[in-house]
PDB file of C-alpha atoms in Angstrom:
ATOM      1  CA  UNK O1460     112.645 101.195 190.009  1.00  0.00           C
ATOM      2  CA  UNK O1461     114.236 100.645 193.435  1.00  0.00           C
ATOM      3  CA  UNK O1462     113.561  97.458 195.944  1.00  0.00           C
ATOM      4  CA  UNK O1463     111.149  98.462 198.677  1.00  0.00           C
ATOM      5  CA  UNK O1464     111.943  97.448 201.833  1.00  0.00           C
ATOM      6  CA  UNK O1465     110.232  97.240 205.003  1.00  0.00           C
ATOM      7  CA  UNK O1466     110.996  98.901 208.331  1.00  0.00           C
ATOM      8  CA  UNK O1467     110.385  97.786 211.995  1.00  0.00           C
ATOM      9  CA  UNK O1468     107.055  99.653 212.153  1.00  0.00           C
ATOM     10  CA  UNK O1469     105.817  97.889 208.783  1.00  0.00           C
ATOM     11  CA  UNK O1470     106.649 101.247 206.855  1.00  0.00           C
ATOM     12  CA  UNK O1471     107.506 100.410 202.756  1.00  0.00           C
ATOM     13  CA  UNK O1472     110.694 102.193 201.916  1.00  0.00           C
ATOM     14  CA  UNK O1473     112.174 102.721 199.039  1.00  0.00           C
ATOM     15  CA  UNK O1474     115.795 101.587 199.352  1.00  0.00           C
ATOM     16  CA  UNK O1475     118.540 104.078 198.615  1.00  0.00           C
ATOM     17  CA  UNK O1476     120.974 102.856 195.627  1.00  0.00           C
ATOM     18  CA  UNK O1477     124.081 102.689 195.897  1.00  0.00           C
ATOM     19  CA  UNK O1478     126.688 105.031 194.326  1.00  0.00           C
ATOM     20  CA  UNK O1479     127.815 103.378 191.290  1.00  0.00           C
ATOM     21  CA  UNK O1480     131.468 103.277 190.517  1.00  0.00           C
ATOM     22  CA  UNK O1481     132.428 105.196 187.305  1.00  0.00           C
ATOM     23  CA  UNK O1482     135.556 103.218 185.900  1.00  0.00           C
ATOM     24  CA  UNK O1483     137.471 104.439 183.027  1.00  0.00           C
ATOM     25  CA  UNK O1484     137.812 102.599 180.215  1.00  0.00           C
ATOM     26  CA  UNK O1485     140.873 101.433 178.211  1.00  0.00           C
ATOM     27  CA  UNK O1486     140.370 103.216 175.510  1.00  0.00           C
ATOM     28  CA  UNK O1487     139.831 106.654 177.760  1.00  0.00           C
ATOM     29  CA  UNK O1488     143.123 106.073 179.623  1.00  0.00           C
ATOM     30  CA  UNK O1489     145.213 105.360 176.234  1.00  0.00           C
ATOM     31  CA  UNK O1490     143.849 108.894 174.673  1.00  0.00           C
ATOM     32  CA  UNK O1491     145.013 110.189 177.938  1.00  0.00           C
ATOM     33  CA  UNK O1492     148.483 109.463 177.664  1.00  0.00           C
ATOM     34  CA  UNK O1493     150.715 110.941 174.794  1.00  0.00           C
ATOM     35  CA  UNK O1494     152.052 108.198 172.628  1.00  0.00           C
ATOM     36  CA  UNK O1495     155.633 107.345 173.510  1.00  0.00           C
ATOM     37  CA  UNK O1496     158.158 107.160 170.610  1.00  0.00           C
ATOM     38  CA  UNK O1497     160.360 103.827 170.375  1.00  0.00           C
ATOM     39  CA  UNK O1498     164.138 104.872 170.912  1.00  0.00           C
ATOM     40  CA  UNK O1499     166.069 104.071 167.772  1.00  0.00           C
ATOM     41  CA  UNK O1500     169.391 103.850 166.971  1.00  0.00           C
ATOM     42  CA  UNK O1501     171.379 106.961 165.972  1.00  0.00           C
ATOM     43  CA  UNK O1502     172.242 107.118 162.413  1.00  0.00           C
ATOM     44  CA  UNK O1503     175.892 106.802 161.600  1.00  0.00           C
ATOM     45  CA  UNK O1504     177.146 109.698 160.591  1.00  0.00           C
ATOM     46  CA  UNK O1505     180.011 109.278 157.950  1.00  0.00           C
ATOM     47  CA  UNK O1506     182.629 111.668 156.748  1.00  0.00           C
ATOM     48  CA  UNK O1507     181.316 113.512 153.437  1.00  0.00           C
ATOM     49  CA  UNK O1508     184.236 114.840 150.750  1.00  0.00           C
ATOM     50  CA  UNK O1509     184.292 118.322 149.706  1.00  0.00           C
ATOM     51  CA  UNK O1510     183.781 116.284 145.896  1.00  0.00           C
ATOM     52  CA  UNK O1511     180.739 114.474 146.935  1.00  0.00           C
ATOM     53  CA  UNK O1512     179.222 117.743 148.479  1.00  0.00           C
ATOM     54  CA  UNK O1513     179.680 119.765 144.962  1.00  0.00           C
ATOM     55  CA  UNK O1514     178.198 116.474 143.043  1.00  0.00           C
ATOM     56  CA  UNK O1515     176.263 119.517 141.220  1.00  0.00           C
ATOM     57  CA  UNK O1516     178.475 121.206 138.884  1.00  0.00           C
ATOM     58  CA  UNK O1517     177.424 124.025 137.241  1.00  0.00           C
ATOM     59  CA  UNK O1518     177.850 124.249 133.282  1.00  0.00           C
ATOM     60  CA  UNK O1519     179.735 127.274 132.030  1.00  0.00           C
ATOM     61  CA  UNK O1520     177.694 130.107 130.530  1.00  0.00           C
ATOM     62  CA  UNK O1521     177.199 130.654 127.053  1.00  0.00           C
ATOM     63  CA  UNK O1522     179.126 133.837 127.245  1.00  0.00           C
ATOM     64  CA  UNK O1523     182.070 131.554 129.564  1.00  0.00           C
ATOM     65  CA  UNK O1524     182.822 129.319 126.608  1.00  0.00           C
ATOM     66  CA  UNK O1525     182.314 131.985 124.249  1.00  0.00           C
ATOM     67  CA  UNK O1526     185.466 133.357 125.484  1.00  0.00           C
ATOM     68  CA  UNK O1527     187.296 130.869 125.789  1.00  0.00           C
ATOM     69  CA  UNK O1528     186.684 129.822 122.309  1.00  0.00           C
ATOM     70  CA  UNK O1529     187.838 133.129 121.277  1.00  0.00           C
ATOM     71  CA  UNK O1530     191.223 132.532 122.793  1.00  0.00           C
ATOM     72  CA  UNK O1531     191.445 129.086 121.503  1.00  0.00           C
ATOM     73  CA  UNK O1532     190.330 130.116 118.191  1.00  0.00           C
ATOM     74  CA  UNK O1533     193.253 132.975 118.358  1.00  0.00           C
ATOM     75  CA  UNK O1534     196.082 130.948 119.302  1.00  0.00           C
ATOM     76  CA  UNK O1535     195.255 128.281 116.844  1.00  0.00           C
ATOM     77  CA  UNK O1536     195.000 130.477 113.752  1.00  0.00           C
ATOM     78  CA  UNK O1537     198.415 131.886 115.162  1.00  0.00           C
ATOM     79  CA  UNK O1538     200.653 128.692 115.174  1.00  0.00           C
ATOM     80  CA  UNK O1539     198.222 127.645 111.920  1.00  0.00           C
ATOM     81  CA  UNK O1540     196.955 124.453 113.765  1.00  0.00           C
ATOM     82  CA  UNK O1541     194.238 123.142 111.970  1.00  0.00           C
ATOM     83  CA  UNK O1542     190.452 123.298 113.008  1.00  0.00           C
ATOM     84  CA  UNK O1543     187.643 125.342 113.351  1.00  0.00           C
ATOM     85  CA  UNK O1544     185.175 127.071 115.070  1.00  0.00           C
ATOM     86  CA  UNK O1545     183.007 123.949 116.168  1.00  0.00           C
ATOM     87  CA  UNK O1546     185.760 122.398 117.350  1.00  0.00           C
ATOM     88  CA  UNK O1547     186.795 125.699 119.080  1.00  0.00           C
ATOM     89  CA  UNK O1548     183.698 125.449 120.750  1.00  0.00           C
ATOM     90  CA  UNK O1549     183.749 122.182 121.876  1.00  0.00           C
ATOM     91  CA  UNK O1550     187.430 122.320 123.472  1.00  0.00           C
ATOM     92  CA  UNK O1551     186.337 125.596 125.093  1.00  0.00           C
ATOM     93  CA  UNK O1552     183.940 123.569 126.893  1.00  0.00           C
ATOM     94  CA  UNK O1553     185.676 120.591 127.454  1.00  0.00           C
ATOM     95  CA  UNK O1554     188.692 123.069 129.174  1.00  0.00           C
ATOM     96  CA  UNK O1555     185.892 125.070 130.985  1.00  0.00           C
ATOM     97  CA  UNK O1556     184.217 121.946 132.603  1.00  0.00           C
ATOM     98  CA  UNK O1557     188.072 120.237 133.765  1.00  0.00           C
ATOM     99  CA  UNK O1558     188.529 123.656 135.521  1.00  0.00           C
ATOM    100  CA  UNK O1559     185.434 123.250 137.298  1.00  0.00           C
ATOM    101  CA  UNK O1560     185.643 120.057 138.781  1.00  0.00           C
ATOM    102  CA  UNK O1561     189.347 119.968 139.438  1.00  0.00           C
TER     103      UNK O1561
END
């Protein structure tokens, strides 16, 4: 336990302990403090198209070409151009699909 000590008088004392000093560790002290982020760069930003935004072109509808096969079919059969239907179709879509991206 403690160290005894003597007094003047020949009295055995136990001697009072010191107050020990409470330290914090490393560890304690780095949980403490919020982790700081390391400053990067800003991204460059460069100028975007109004093409390169609508990369995403929606097909026409079934009914869209539909349509416009109609017409094509009409005119053709009017100024007796050969083809058919199939390749109605496919022009329709062809025409449809130009519009849309141009």
């Amino acid at each position: 336990m403690g160290k005894k000590s003597e007094t003047s008088n020949g009295d055995s004392k136990k001697a009072p302990k010191k107050a020990l000093k409470v330290r914090k560790s490393v560890k304690s002290e780095a949980a403490a403090e919020p982790k700081k982020k390391a400053k990067t760069a800003p991204r460059e930003v460069k100028p975007v198209s109004v093409r390169e935004t609508n990369n995403a072109v929606k097909p026409p509808t079934f009914e869209e070409i539909q349509l416009q096969a109609y017409f094509i079919a009409q005119k053709r059969v009017k100024l007796g151009l050969p083809g058919n239907s199939d390749t109605d179709w496919i022009q329709a879509e062809k025409e449809l699909l130009a519009a849309r991206v141009a």
